[in-house]
Amino acid sequence: MAAASSPSFGLLLFLLTSWLSSPGSAFVSDWHHITPSAPVEPHFTKCTSQDQATFSCWWSPGSFHNLSDPGALRVFYKKRIVDAPTENEWKECPEYFHSRRECFFDRNHTSIWTPYCLQLRSRDNVTYFNTDDCFSVENIVRPDPPVALNWTCLNVSPSGLTYDIMVTWEPPASADVRMGWMSIVYEVQYREKNSTTWETMEVQLQPETEQTIYGLHVDKVYEVHIRCRMKAFTKFGDFSESVFVQVSRSPNKDAFSLLTLVIVLGVVAAVILIMWVVVSQQHRLMVILLPPVPAPKIKGVDPELLKKGKLDELNFILSGGGLVGGPTYSPDFYQDEPWVEFIEVDVKDPDTGEKEDNQASDTERLLGGSQSSGHRDGCSTAFSFPDDGGDSERPYASNDPDEDGAVLTSTLLPGQPDDREASLYVDSEQIERPPAHSQSGVPQTWVTTDFYAQVSNVMPFGGVVLSPGQQLRTQEGGPASNEDAKKGKKDCEEEKKQKERQFQLLDLEPDGDSSTPPYCSMPDESCQPSEPRPNEAYQSPYVSPDSPQAQLFAPVADYTVVQELDSQRSVLLDPPPVQSAPLCLSQHPLKSLPAMPVGYVTPDLQGTFSP
Amino acid sequence: MTARQEALWAVLLWPCLLSTSFLLECTDQDQVIHPYCLSISQDKLLDRVMQHVELIFRVSEESCSLFEDIFVPFPLRLQRNQEAYACFTKAIPIPNSIGEVQQMSDKWLLHSVLMLVQSWIEPLVYLQTTLDHYDGAPEMLLNKTKWMSDKLISLEHGVVVLIKKMLNEGLLTTSFSDQGLFRYDMQTDMVESVMRDYILLSCFKKDSHKMAVFLKLLKCRHTDNANCA
């Protein structure tokens, strides 16, 4: 095929035919090509059919005004059926409407699927004919507009601002849709009343005679109209009459929306108010919601010293070095924090009260009888037992266990072997007060004494049973009498639980004796009420410098027995005791030695210990 | 296997063949309606045939517009209505006016449809081959033409079965296309070839419209006879 030649051929033909075609051919197709300057001969302006059963054609005399009289021009048609000779002649229009210059073809004269050609003839047989004025009736069908256009409101949006409508109509009466002679599709157009552009919707879904329009605004007037065409053909009919759609805002909706508006504003105002309160009172709220965790604070001691790495200074201060006299060593560091509760280190008169007597004797026992007096004398400060310091103990009475633990751990300082300090760690459980620093002139024989030890019991023979911080946390009993405190036992289960939470000061021995409770392993044994011998009520290891077989009684996680101190001030620890036998009352407490950390061991110092 | 054994197998298996043929269920609309598929109801079959024709009509209209837009210049577009380009199916005696159509019997309607379908099978095949020769024929056009050709064949089957069901006639043995209405000669001239194909497509559109109208009338008669005039 000469593909290259086709465009040129087409162009040539186009030029030729465009020169030849007359303006009258415009009505059949939608394509115009008018030369207004040339004289316009009579031609057909329009041929349409409404029902595909009849059709009409209108003509115009053009610029030949002498032919404008009725009857001056006649219409002839011819059906282009080549093989039917009788049809191959020009016939005159079956029905004229001269007033309208219309030629009407009724049903009997209308054939579908058949090409028609029309021509105009004047009286003197001048023929005005254009070969392009041929058509088939189904191609010129323009259906009548649909009838009975109506709308119903489907729903209104929850906001009350938009709504949906359903538009319904019926096919035009002239189009025999029921019979199936014509298949019609519709097109709906709508717009706001004062707008100039129409929204168009082609009706696609079944049923074909209704269409939903979504999203119309309340209180606006809309205009809707519709037209139709034959399916698979392109010519639309005229538009129907417009219907106007309007939905007014319901007062119910007004009240409802007003209510919602008020509620929303109220909520917003409340939120703003709460935020303002929070911001303005944030400091106070912070205190209430997030109470500050008391860092180790010793009254009179610079908190800086309590930080890591300053053990020497602290020990020096606490041991009374450099200062003689009262507990207040330095200006108050915590004046601006009235809620700060201090660990108070008081100098107590050993003869103040029988409890103190008891305590004194206990102290003696703790320190070893012969040395008790020396201990007393040598001390610039000593332990003050809880009953003395009702004031001192009270601040801590309501501490939560965590705080106790923190305080407790902070008070465990590494011992200063040169200072020969021994710290007595009073069982918080017994005495209802936090452990206090003790400045005791630990006898030199106490090589292995440390700054703190938890005293869990005082034996009748004078020995002190120390436990590795088992009762640190428990303050639930509240302030109690000294005897009760000594004797009283907390709930074993609680203790055991708290044991888990203990700060692991020393984890020197990997041996897993952590399961060994400091008390009797038999829970019932340890949970018994106060023993006849309060001093024996506690199952705490008892530090005895003489006991070579110091065993690590406490769970390894908490304590390890410090056997001796190195020259380099490193603590030599014994292996933990492997015994899990209950250290009950019957046992000699001497058998079980506590793990007595000497002084205050910080976690980072643990590494320096050699077991 | 020997011939005797094969014959024996065939004899033993023929009831299965018979039963399977009767068990053929014509449920898929797109599948070729088997001539032996008799289990479908008449109404359903008529609906299906109608849908086939409507679909073919729509695709033919699309193909015609597509062809017109691509290959036919403006001035030549109206020539399809001229005498020289009359459709070849004008020879088939089918009434064209509404009055006459309304008076057609069911039998005449169905036979008219069948004749039209059969006469268009061959020209559509021809059209496919010529379209392949054009430069710049879009894929869509070729696909549509192929689709129409295939659908026409299945439509023929459906109409045959419909005739059998509705009219209780036997299967037609003579095909109308044997009468050779459609004559084509290889045109060397490009424009002529284009025009001829253009006319062919528009004629097919017209005839498929005719078939659609006939079947709709038939449907109307079978559902609501009183209002079908």
PDB file of N, CA, C and O in Angstrom, chain A residues 1 3 6 9 13-14 17 29 31 52-53 80 82-83 110-115 131-132 134-136 138 178-181 183 231-233, chain B residues 54 57 61 74-76 78 80-83 90 95-98 101-102 135 187-188 190-191 205-206 209-210 213-214 216-217 220 227-228:
ATOM      1  N   MET A   1       0.852  -1.183   0.000  1.00  0.00           N
ATOM      2  CA  MET A   1       0.000   0.000   0.000  1.00  0.00           C
ATOM      3  C   MET A   1       0.889   1.234   0.000  1.00  0.00           C
ATOM      4  O   MET A   1       1.905   1.301   0.658  1.00  0.00           O
ATOM      5  N   ALA A   3       1.485   3.921   1.478  1.00  0.00           N
ATOM      6  CA  ALA A   3       1.121   4.626   2.713  1.00  0.00           C
ATOM      7  C   ALA A   3       1.524   6.087   2.651  1.00  0.00           C
ATOM      8  O   ALA A   3       0.877   6.950   3.197  1.00  0.00           O
ATOM      9  N   SER A   6      -1.065   8.276   0.860  1.00  0.00           N
ATOM     10  CA  SER A   6      -2.411   8.491   1.397  1.00  0.00           C
ATOM     11  C   SER A   6      -2.590   9.882   1.985  1.00  0.00           C
ATOM     12  O   SER A   6      -3.625  10.500   1.758  1.00  0.00           O
ATOM     13  N   PHE A   9      -3.044  12.242  -0.946  1.00  0.00           N
ATOM     14  CA  PHE A   9      -4.332  12.033  -1.600  1.00  0.00           C
ATOM     15  C   PHE A   9      -5.447  12.618  -0.786  1.00  0.00           C
ATOM     16  O   PHE A   9      -6.339  13.296  -1.281  1.00  0.00           O
ATOM     17  N   LEU A  13      -7.959  15.583  -1.948  1.00  0.00           N
ATOM     18  CA  LEU A  13      -9.406  15.409  -1.941  1.00  0.00           C
ATOM     19  C   LEU A  13     -10.076  16.418  -1.017  1.00  0.00           C
ATOM     20  O   LEU A  13     -11.146  16.941  -1.304  1.00  0.00           O
ATOM     21  N   PHE A  14      -9.429  16.635   0.085  1.00  0.00           N
ATOM     22  CA  PHE A  14      -9.987  17.581   1.043  1.00  0.00           C
ATOM     23  C   PHE A  14     -10.121  18.956   0.408  1.00  0.00           C
ATOM     24  O   PHE A  14     -11.149  19.615   0.518  1.00  0.00           O
ATOM     25  N   THR A  17     -12.939  18.878  -2.302  1.00  0.00           N
ATOM     26  CA  THR A  17     -14.315  18.787  -1.811  1.00  0.00           C
ATOM     27  C   THR A  17     -14.692  20.000  -0.972  1.00  0.00           C
ATOM     28  O   THR A  17     -15.859  20.383  -0.936  1.00  0.00           O
ATOM     29  N   SER A  29     -24.061  17.117   9.625  1.00  0.00           N
ATOM     30  CA  SER A  29     -23.007  16.886  10.613  1.00  0.00           C
ATOM     31  C   SER A  29     -22.875  18.112  11.497  1.00  0.00           C
ATOM     32  O   SER A  29     -23.495  19.146  11.237  1.00  0.00           O
ATOM     33  N   TRP A  31     -20.535  20.110  11.829  1.00  0.00           N
ATOM     34  CA  TRP A  31     -19.299  20.728  11.408  1.00  0.00           C
ATOM     35  C   TRP A  31     -19.635  21.774  10.368  1.00  0.00           C
ATOM     36  O   TRP A  31     -20.335  21.500   9.430  1.00  0.00           O
ATOM     37  N   GLN A  52     -37.623   8.545  16.009  1.00  0.00           N
ATOM     38  CA  GLN A  52     -37.091   7.548  15.097  1.00  0.00           C
ATOM     39  C   GLN A  52     -38.206   6.882  14.279  1.00  0.00           C
ATOM     40  O   GLN A  52     -38.039   5.800  13.727  1.00  0.00           O
ATOM     41  N   ALA A  53     -39.296   7.540  14.224  1.00  0.00           N
ATOM     42  CA  ALA A  53     -40.397   7.021  13.414  1.00  0.00           C
ATOM     43  C   ALA A  53     -40.867   8.052  12.403  1.00  0.00           C
ATOM     44  O   ALA A  53     -41.434   7.695  11.380  1.00  0.00           O
ATOM     45  N   ARG A  80     -32.254   6.208  -1.003  1.00  0.00           N
ATOM     46  CA  ARG A  80     -31.143   5.652  -1.749  1.00  0.00           C
ATOM     47  C   ARG A  80     -31.115   4.137  -1.664  1.00  0.00           C
ATOM     48  O   ARG A  80     -30.239   3.534  -1.045  1.00  0.00           O
ATOM     49  N   VAL A  82     -30.686   1.430  -4.088  1.00  0.00           N
ATOM     50  CA  VAL A  82     -30.327   1.319  -5.490  1.00  0.00           C
ATOM     51  C   VAL A  82     -31.093   0.207  -6.189  1.00  0.00           C
ATOM     52  O   VAL A  82     -31.516   0.340  -7.317  1.00  0.00           O
ATOM     53  N   ASP A  83     -31.268  -0.860  -5.487  1.00  0.00           N
ATOM     54  CA  ASP A  83     -31.835  -2.005  -6.176  1.00  0.00           C
ATOM     55  C   ASP A  83     -33.346  -1.970  -6.278  1.00  0.00           C
ATOM     56  O   ASP A  83     -33.936  -2.902  -6.810  1.00  0.00           O
ATOM     57  N   THR A 110     -41.383   7.103   6.436  1.00  0.00           N
ATOM     58  CA  THR A 110     -40.082   7.129   7.097  1.00  0.00           C
ATOM     59  C   THR A 110     -39.519   5.732   7.142  1.00  0.00           C
ATOM     60  O   THR A 110     -40.191   4.795   7.586  1.00  0.00           O
ATOM     61  N   SER A 111     -38.329   5.594   6.658  1.00  0.00           N
ATOM     62  CA  SER A 111     -37.631   4.307   6.747  1.00  0.00           C
ATOM     63  C   SER A 111     -36.341   4.521   7.519  1.00  0.00           C
ATOM     64  O   SER A 111     -35.589   5.473   7.242  1.00  0.00           O
ATOM     65  N   ILE A 112     -36.140   3.657   8.453  1.00  0.00           N
ATOM     66  CA  ILE A 112     -34.922   3.740   9.243  1.00  0.00           C
ATOM     67  C   ILE A 112     -33.845   2.950   8.497  1.00  0.00           C
ATOM     68  O   ILE A 112     -34.167   2.129   7.635  1.00  0.00           O
ATOM     69  N   TRP A 113     -32.642   3.193   8.830  1.00  0.00           N
ATOM     70  CA  TRP A 113     -31.500   2.499   8.260  1.00  0.00           C
ATOM     71  C   TRP A 113     -31.436   2.630   6.745  1.00  0.00           C
ATOM     72  O   TRP A 113     -30.869   1.785   6.038  1.00  0.00           O
ATOM     73  N   THR A 114     -32.026   3.720   6.282  1.00  0.00           N
ATOM     74  CA  THR A 114     -32.066   3.938   4.834  1.00  0.00           C
ATOM     75  C   THR A 114     -31.587   5.345   4.565  1.00  0.00           C
ATOM     76  O   THR A 114     -32.064   6.289   5.193  1.00  0.00           O
ATOM     77  N   PRO A 115     -30.693   5.530   3.660  1.00  0.00           N
ATOM     78  CA  PRO A 115     -30.249   6.906   3.375  1.00  0.00           C
ATOM     79  C   PRO A 115     -31.323   7.655   2.570  1.00  0.00           C
ATOM     80  O   PRO A 115     -31.912   7.138   1.619  1.00  0.00           O
ATOM     81  N   THR A 131     -25.040  16.967  -2.603  1.00  0.00           N
ATOM     82  CA  THR A 131     -24.909  15.526  -2.362  1.00  0.00           C
ATOM     83  C   THR A 131     -24.604  15.203  -0.913  1.00  0.00           C
ATOM     84  O   THR A 131     -24.799  14.067  -0.479  1.00  0.00           O
ATOM     85  N   ASP A 132     -24.150  16.192  -0.238  1.00  0.00           N
ATOM     86  CA  ASP A 132     -23.880  15.901   1.166  1.00  0.00           C
ATOM     87  C   ASP A 132     -25.127  15.905   2.022  1.00  0.00           C
ATOM     88  O   ASP A 132     -25.063  15.552   3.199  1.00  0.00           O
ATOM     89  N   CYS A 134     -27.431  14.089   2.523  1.00  0.00           N
ATOM     90  CA  CYS A 134     -28.041  12.778   2.629  1.00  0.00           C
ATOM     91  C   CYS A 134     -27.796  12.263   4.038  1.00  0.00           C
ATOM     92  O   CYS A 134     -26.758  12.527   4.637  1.00  0.00           O
ATOM     93  N   PHE A 135     -28.732  11.552   4.525  1.00  0.00           N
ATOM     94  CA  PHE A 135     -28.633  11.101   5.910  1.00  0.00           C
ATOM     95  C   PHE A 135     -29.462   9.849   6.085  1.00  0.00           C
ATOM     96  O   PHE A 135     -30.326   9.528   5.270  1.00  0.00           O
ATOM     97  N   SER A 136     -29.176   9.203   7.207  1.00  0.00           N
ATOM     98  CA  SER A 136     -30.066   8.121   7.658  1.00  0.00           C
ATOM     99  C   SER A 136     -30.812   8.617   8.879  1.00  0.00           C
ATOM    100  O   SER A 136     -30.268   9.363   9.691  1.00  0.00           O
ATOM    101  N   GLU A 138     -31.768   7.352  11.653  1.00  0.00           N
ATOM    102  CA  GLU A 138     -31.311   7.096  13.023  1.00  0.00           C
ATOM    103  C   GLU A 138     -30.160   8.021  13.407  1.00  0.00           C
ATOM    104  O   GLU A 138     -29.897   8.223  14.602  1.00  0.00           O
ATOM    105  N   ARG A 178     -40.208   1.651  25.865  1.00  0.00           N
ATOM    106  CA  ARG A 178     -40.703   0.382  26.393  1.00  0.00           C
ATOM    107  C   ARG A 178     -40.620  -0.707  25.355  1.00  0.00           C
ATOM    108  O   ARG A 178     -40.246  -1.845  25.635  1.00  0.00           O
ATOM    109  N   MET A 179     -40.943  -0.319  24.163  1.00  0.00           N
ATOM    110  CA  MET A 179     -40.932  -1.300  23.100  1.00  0.00           C
ATOM    111  C   MET A 179     -39.490  -1.662  22.731  1.00  0.00           C
ATOM    112  O   MET A 179     -39.238  -2.683  22.120  1.00  0.00           O
ATOM    113  N   GLY A 180     -38.607  -0.776  23.050  1.00  0.00           N
ATOM    114  CA  GLY A 180     -37.231  -1.023  22.682  1.00  0.00           C
ATOM    115  C   GLY A 180     -36.850  -0.410  21.359  1.00  0.00           C
ATOM    116  O   GLY A 180     -35.758  -0.658  20.858  1.00  0.00           O
ATOM    117  N   TRP A 181     -37.752   0.399  20.828  1.00  0.00           N
ATOM    118  CA  TRP A 181     -37.455   0.992  19.554  1.00  0.00           C
ATOM    119  C   TRP A 181     -36.310   1.986  19.665  1.00  0.00           C
ATOM    120  O   TRP A 181     -35.530   2.166  18.735  1.00  0.00           O
ATOM    121  N   SER A 183     -33.244   3.292  22.458  1.00  0.00           N
ATOM    122  CA  SER A 183     -32.523   3.168  23.731  1.00  0.00           C
ATOM    123  C   SER A 183     -31.946   4.527  24.055  1.00  0.00           C
ATOM    124  O   SER A 183     -31.204   5.097  23.262  1.00  0.00           O
ATOM    125  N   LYS A 231     -28.702   5.957  22.544  1.00  0.00           N
ATOM    126  CA  LYS A 231     -27.500   5.248  22.934  1.00  0.00           C
ATOM    127  C   LYS A 231     -26.637   4.988  21.711  1.00  0.00           C
ATOM    128  O   LYS A 231     -27.130   4.559  20.677  1.00  0.00           O
ATOM    129  N   ALA A 232     -25.384   5.203  21.838  1.00  0.00           N
ATOM    130  CA  ALA A 232     -24.387   5.032  20.777  1.00  0.00           C
ATOM    131  C   ALA A 232     -24.519   6.062  19.668  1.00  0.00           C
ATOM    132  O   ALA A 232     -23.874   5.932  18.636  1.00  0.00           O
ATOM    133  N   PHE A 233     -25.342   7.040  19.880  1.00  0.00           N
ATOM    134  CA  PHE A 233     -25.386   8.148  18.931  1.00  0.00           C
ATOM    135  C   PHE A 233     -25.018   9.424  19.674  1.00  0.00           C
ATOM    136  O   PHE A 233     -24.984   9.454  20.896  1.00  0.00           O
TER     137      PHE A 233
ATOM    138  N   GLU B  54     -26.189  -5.957  21.921  1.00  0.00           N
ATOM    139  CA  GLU B  54     -25.978  -4.588  22.400  1.00  0.00           C
ATOM    140  C   GLU B  54     -24.502  -4.282  22.506  1.00  0.00           C
ATOM    141  O   GLU B  54     -24.035  -3.194  22.144  1.00  0.00           O
ATOM    142  N   PHE B  57     -23.008  -3.858  19.139  1.00  0.00           N
ATOM    143  CA  PHE B  57     -23.409  -2.569  18.572  1.00  0.00           C
ATOM    144  C   PHE B  57     -22.561  -1.445  19.146  1.00  0.00           C
ATOM    145  O   PHE B  57     -22.083  -0.568  18.418  1.00  0.00           O
ATOM    146  N   GLU B  61     -19.890   0.899  17.084  1.00  0.00           N
ATOM    147  CA  GLU B  61     -19.951   2.363  17.025  1.00  0.00           C
ATOM    148  C   GLU B  61     -18.606   2.970  17.388  1.00  0.00           C
ATOM    149  O   GLU B  61     -18.137   3.923  16.763  1.00  0.00           O
ATOM    150  N   PHE B  74     -12.491  15.122   6.893  1.00  0.00           N
ATOM    151  CA  PHE B  74     -13.824  15.680   7.119  1.00  0.00           C
ATOM    152  C   PHE B  74     -14.751  15.642   5.917  1.00  0.00           C
ATOM    153  O   PHE B  74     -15.897  15.217   6.034  1.00  0.00           O
ATOM    154  N   PRO B  75     -14.291  16.098   4.788  1.00  0.00           N
ATOM    155  CA  PRO B  75     -15.255  16.202   3.680  1.00  0.00           C
ATOM    156  C   PRO B  75     -15.773  14.839   3.227  1.00  0.00           C
ATOM    157  O   PRO B  75     -16.823  14.760   2.618  1.00  0.00           O
ATOM    158  N   LEU B  76     -15.040  13.807   3.503  1.00  0.00           N
ATOM    159  CA  LEU B  76     -15.464  12.506   2.996  1.00  0.00           C
ATOM    160  C   LEU B  76     -16.396  11.775   3.946  1.00  0.00           C
ATOM    161  O   LEU B  76     -16.863  10.690   3.636  1.00  0.00           O
ATOM    162  N   LEU B  78     -19.315  12.315   4.971  1.00  0.00           N
ATOM    163  CA  LEU B  78     -20.736  12.200   4.696  1.00  0.00           C
ATOM    164  C   LEU B  78     -21.012  11.294   3.510  1.00  0.00           C
ATOM    165  O   LEU B  78     -22.168  11.040   3.190  1.00  0.00           O
ATOM    166  N   ARG B  80     -20.757   8.360   3.264  1.00  0.00           N
ATOM    167  CA  ARG B  80     -21.291   7.047   3.603  1.00  0.00           C
ATOM    168  C   ARG B  80     -22.780   6.967   3.331  1.00  0.00           C
ATOM    169  O   ARG B  80     -23.349   5.892   3.249  1.00  0.00           O
ATOM    170  N   ASN B  81     -23.399   8.108   3.251  1.00  0.00           N
ATOM    171  CA  ASN B  81     -24.832   8.076   2.985  1.00  0.00           C
ATOM    172  C   ASN B  81     -25.157   8.092   1.502  1.00  0.00           C
ATOM    173  O   ASN B  81     -26.312   8.148   1.126  1.00  0.00           O
ATOM    174  N   GLN B  82     -24.134   8.088   0.720  1.00  0.00           N
ATOM    175  CA  GLN B  82     -24.435   8.226  -0.703  1.00  0.00           C
ATOM    176  C   GLN B  82     -24.653   6.884  -1.361  1.00  0.00           C
ATOM    177  O   GLN B  82     -24.335   5.838  -0.827  1.00  0.00           O
ATOM    178  N   GLU B  83     -25.153   7.008  -2.484  1.00  0.00           N
ATOM    179  CA  GLU B  83     -25.621   5.820  -3.167  1.00  0.00           C
ATOM    180  C   GLU B  83     -24.498   4.833  -3.453  1.00  0.00           C
ATOM    181  O   GLU B  83     -24.657   3.633  -3.346  1.00  0.00           O
ATOM    182  N   LYS B  90     -28.330  -4.461   1.930  1.00  0.00           N
ATOM    183  CA  LYS B  90     -29.638  -3.939   1.549  1.00  0.00           C
ATOM    184  C   LYS B  90     -30.413  -4.979   0.754  1.00  0.00           C
ATOM    185  O   LYS B  90     -31.621  -4.881   0.588  1.00  0.00           O
ATOM    186  N   PRO B  95     -37.667  -5.300   6.661  1.00  0.00           N
ATOM    187  CA  PRO B  95     -38.412  -4.032   6.686  1.00  0.00           C
ATOM    188  C   PRO B  95     -37.656  -2.990   7.492  1.00  0.00           C
ATOM    189  O   PRO B  95     -36.907  -3.305   8.426  1.00  0.00           O
ATOM    190  N   ASN B  96     -37.868  -1.753   7.080  1.00  0.00           N
ATOM    191  CA  ASN B  96     -37.118  -0.657   7.673  1.00  0.00           C
ATOM    192  C   ASN B  96     -37.968   0.357   8.413  1.00  0.00           C
ATOM    193  O   ASN B  96     -37.439   1.176   9.138  1.00  0.00           O
ATOM    194  N   SER B  97     -39.227   0.330   8.231  1.00  0.00           N
ATOM    195  CA  SER B  97     -40.038   1.341   8.913  1.00  0.00           C
ATOM    196  C   SER B  97     -40.640   0.740  10.167  1.00  0.00           C
ATOM    197  O   SER B  97     -40.830  -0.475  10.262  1.00  0.00           O
ATOM    198  N   ILE B  98     -40.980   1.578  11.059  1.00  0.00           N
ATOM    199  CA  ILE B  98     -41.454   1.116  12.346  1.00  0.00           C
ATOM    200  C   ILE B  98     -42.759   0.357  12.207  1.00  0.00           C
ATOM    201  O   ILE B  98     -43.005  -0.639  12.890  1.00  0.00           O
ATOM    202  N   VAL B 101     -41.978  -3.042  10.923  1.00  0.00           N
ATOM    203  CA  VAL B 101     -41.247  -3.830  11.920  1.00  0.00           C
ATOM    204  C   VAL B 101     -42.165  -4.322  13.018  1.00  0.00           C
ATOM    205  O   VAL B 101     -42.071  -5.474  13.462  1.00  0.00           O
ATOM    206  N   GLN B 102     -43.058  -3.478  13.405  1.00  0.00           N
ATOM    207  CA  GLN B 102     -43.978  -3.896  14.457  1.00  0.00           C
ATOM    208  C   GLN B 102     -44.889  -5.021  13.999  1.00  0.00           C
ATOM    209  O   GLN B 102     -45.418  -5.786  14.801  1.00  0.00           O
ATOM    210  N   ASP B 135      -1.014   1.576   7.766  1.00  0.00           N
ATOM    211  CA  ASP B 135      -0.010   2.101   8.676  1.00  0.00           C
ATOM    212  C   ASP B 135      -0.685   2.978   9.707  1.00  0.00           C
ATOM    213  O   ASP B 135      -1.502   3.822   9.385  1.00  0.00           O
ATOM    214  N   GLN B 187      -8.406  -3.462  -3.495  1.00  0.00           N
ATOM    215  CA  GLN B 187      -8.252  -2.108  -4.009  1.00  0.00           C
ATOM    216  C   GLN B 187      -6.809  -1.680  -3.867  1.00  0.00           C
ATOM    217  O   GLN B 187      -6.251  -1.754  -2.779  1.00  0.00           O
ATOM    218  N   THR B 188      -6.265  -1.242  -4.901  1.00  0.00           N
ATOM    219  CA  THR B 188      -4.912  -0.727  -4.801  1.00  0.00           C
ATOM    220  C   THR B 188      -4.920   0.729  -4.361  1.00  0.00           C
ATOM    221  O   THR B 188      -3.963   1.209  -3.777  1.00  0.00           O
ATOM    222  N   MET B 190      -5.467   3.745  -2.212  1.00  0.00           N
ATOM    223  CA  MET B 190      -5.543   3.880  -0.772  1.00  0.00           C
ATOM    224  C   MET B 190      -6.833   4.540  -0.337  1.00  0.00           C
ATOM    225  O   MET B 190      -7.489   4.078   0.609  1.00  0.00           O
ATOM    226  N   VAL B 191      -7.183   5.583  -1.016  1.00  0.00           N
ATOM    227  CA  VAL B 191      -8.380   6.319  -0.599  1.00  0.00           C
ATOM    228  C   VAL B 191      -9.616   5.457  -0.784  1.00  0.00           C
ATOM    229  O   VAL B 191     -10.508   5.400   0.072  1.00  0.00           O
ATOM    230  N   LYS B 205     -22.293  -1.048  11.768  1.00  0.00           N
ATOM    231  CA  LYS B 205     -22.913  -0.342  12.890  1.00  0.00           C
ATOM    232  C   LYS B 205     -24.415  -0.256  12.697  1.00  0.00           C
ATOM    233  O   LYS B 205     -25.214  -0.502  13.604  1.00  0.00           O
ATOM    234  N   LYS B 206     -24.832   0.067  11.522  1.00  0.00           N
ATOM    235  CA  LYS B 206     -26.247   0.179  11.233  1.00  0.00           C
ATOM    236  C   LYS B 206     -26.952  -1.157  11.417  1.00  0.00           C
ATOM    237  O   LYS B 206     -28.036  -1.235  11.993  1.00  0.00           O
ATOM    238  N   HIS B 209     -27.276  -2.155  14.935  1.00  0.00           N
ATOM    239  CA  HIS B 209     -28.349  -1.389  15.557  1.00  0.00           C
ATOM    240  C   HIS B 209     -29.692  -2.021  15.232  1.00  0.00           C
ATOM    241  O   HIS B 209     -30.584  -2.149  16.077  1.00  0.00           O
ATOM    242  N   LYS B 210     -29.830  -2.426  14.017  1.00  0.00           N
ATOM    243  CA  LYS B 210     -31.064  -3.071  13.580  1.00  0.00           C
ATOM    244  C   LYS B 210     -31.313  -4.349  14.365  1.00  0.00           C
ATOM    245  O   LYS B 210     -32.417  -4.609  14.846  1.00  0.00           O
ATOM    246  N   VAL B 213     -32.467  -3.564  17.887  1.00  0.00           N
ATOM    247  CA  VAL B 213     -33.865  -3.124  17.958  1.00  0.00           C
ATOM    248  C   VAL B 213     -34.801  -4.321  17.809  1.00  0.00           C
ATOM    249  O   VAL B 213     -35.785  -4.460  18.534  1.00  0.00           O
ATOM    250  N   PHE B 214     -34.474  -5.206  16.885  1.00  0.00           N
ATOM    251  CA  PHE B 214     -35.328  -6.370  16.662  1.00  0.00           C
ATOM    252  C   PHE B 214     -35.408  -7.240  17.906  1.00  0.00           C
ATOM    253  O   PHE B 214     -36.477  -7.714  18.302  1.00  0.00           O
ATOM    254  N   LYS B 216     -34.838  -6.354  20.949  1.00  0.00           N
ATOM    255  CA  LYS B 216     -35.548  -5.669  22.040  1.00  0.00           C
ATOM    256  C   LYS B 216     -37.044  -5.797  21.838  1.00  0.00           C
ATOM    257  O   LYS B 216     -37.812  -5.972  22.794  1.00  0.00           O
ATOM    258  N   LEU B 217     -37.463  -5.680  20.620  1.00  0.00           N
ATOM    259  CA  LEU B 217     -38.891  -5.828  20.334  1.00  0.00           C
ATOM    260  C   LEU B 217     -39.345  -7.238  20.678  1.00  0.00           C
ATOM    261  O   LEU B 217     -40.428  -7.433  21.243  1.00  0.00           O
ATOM    262  N   CYS B 220     -39.630  -7.505  24.361  1.00  0.00           N
ATOM    263  CA  CYS B 220     -40.827  -6.816  24.853  1.00  0.00           C
ATOM    264  C   CYS B 220     -42.049  -7.681  24.627  1.00  0.00           C
ATOM    265  O   CYS B 220     -42.920  -7.786  25.470  1.00  0.00           O
ATOM    266  N   ASN B 227     -48.245  -4.028  25.678  1.00  0.00           N
ATOM    267  CA  ASN B 227     -47.793  -2.667  25.454  1.00  0.00           C
ATOM    268  C   ASN B 227     -46.785  -2.542  24.343  1.00  0.00           C
ATOM    269  O   ASN B 227     -46.212  -1.481  24.160  1.00  0.00           O
ATOM    270  N   CYS B 228     -46.558  -3.630  23.650  1.00  0.00           N
ATOM    271  CA  CYS B 228     -45.505  -3.548  22.653  1.00  0.00           C
ATOM    272  C   CYS B 228     -46.044  -3.147  21.302  1.00  0.00           C
ATOM    273  O   CYS B 228     -45.345  -3.269  20.302  1.00  0.00           O
TER     274      CYS B 228
END
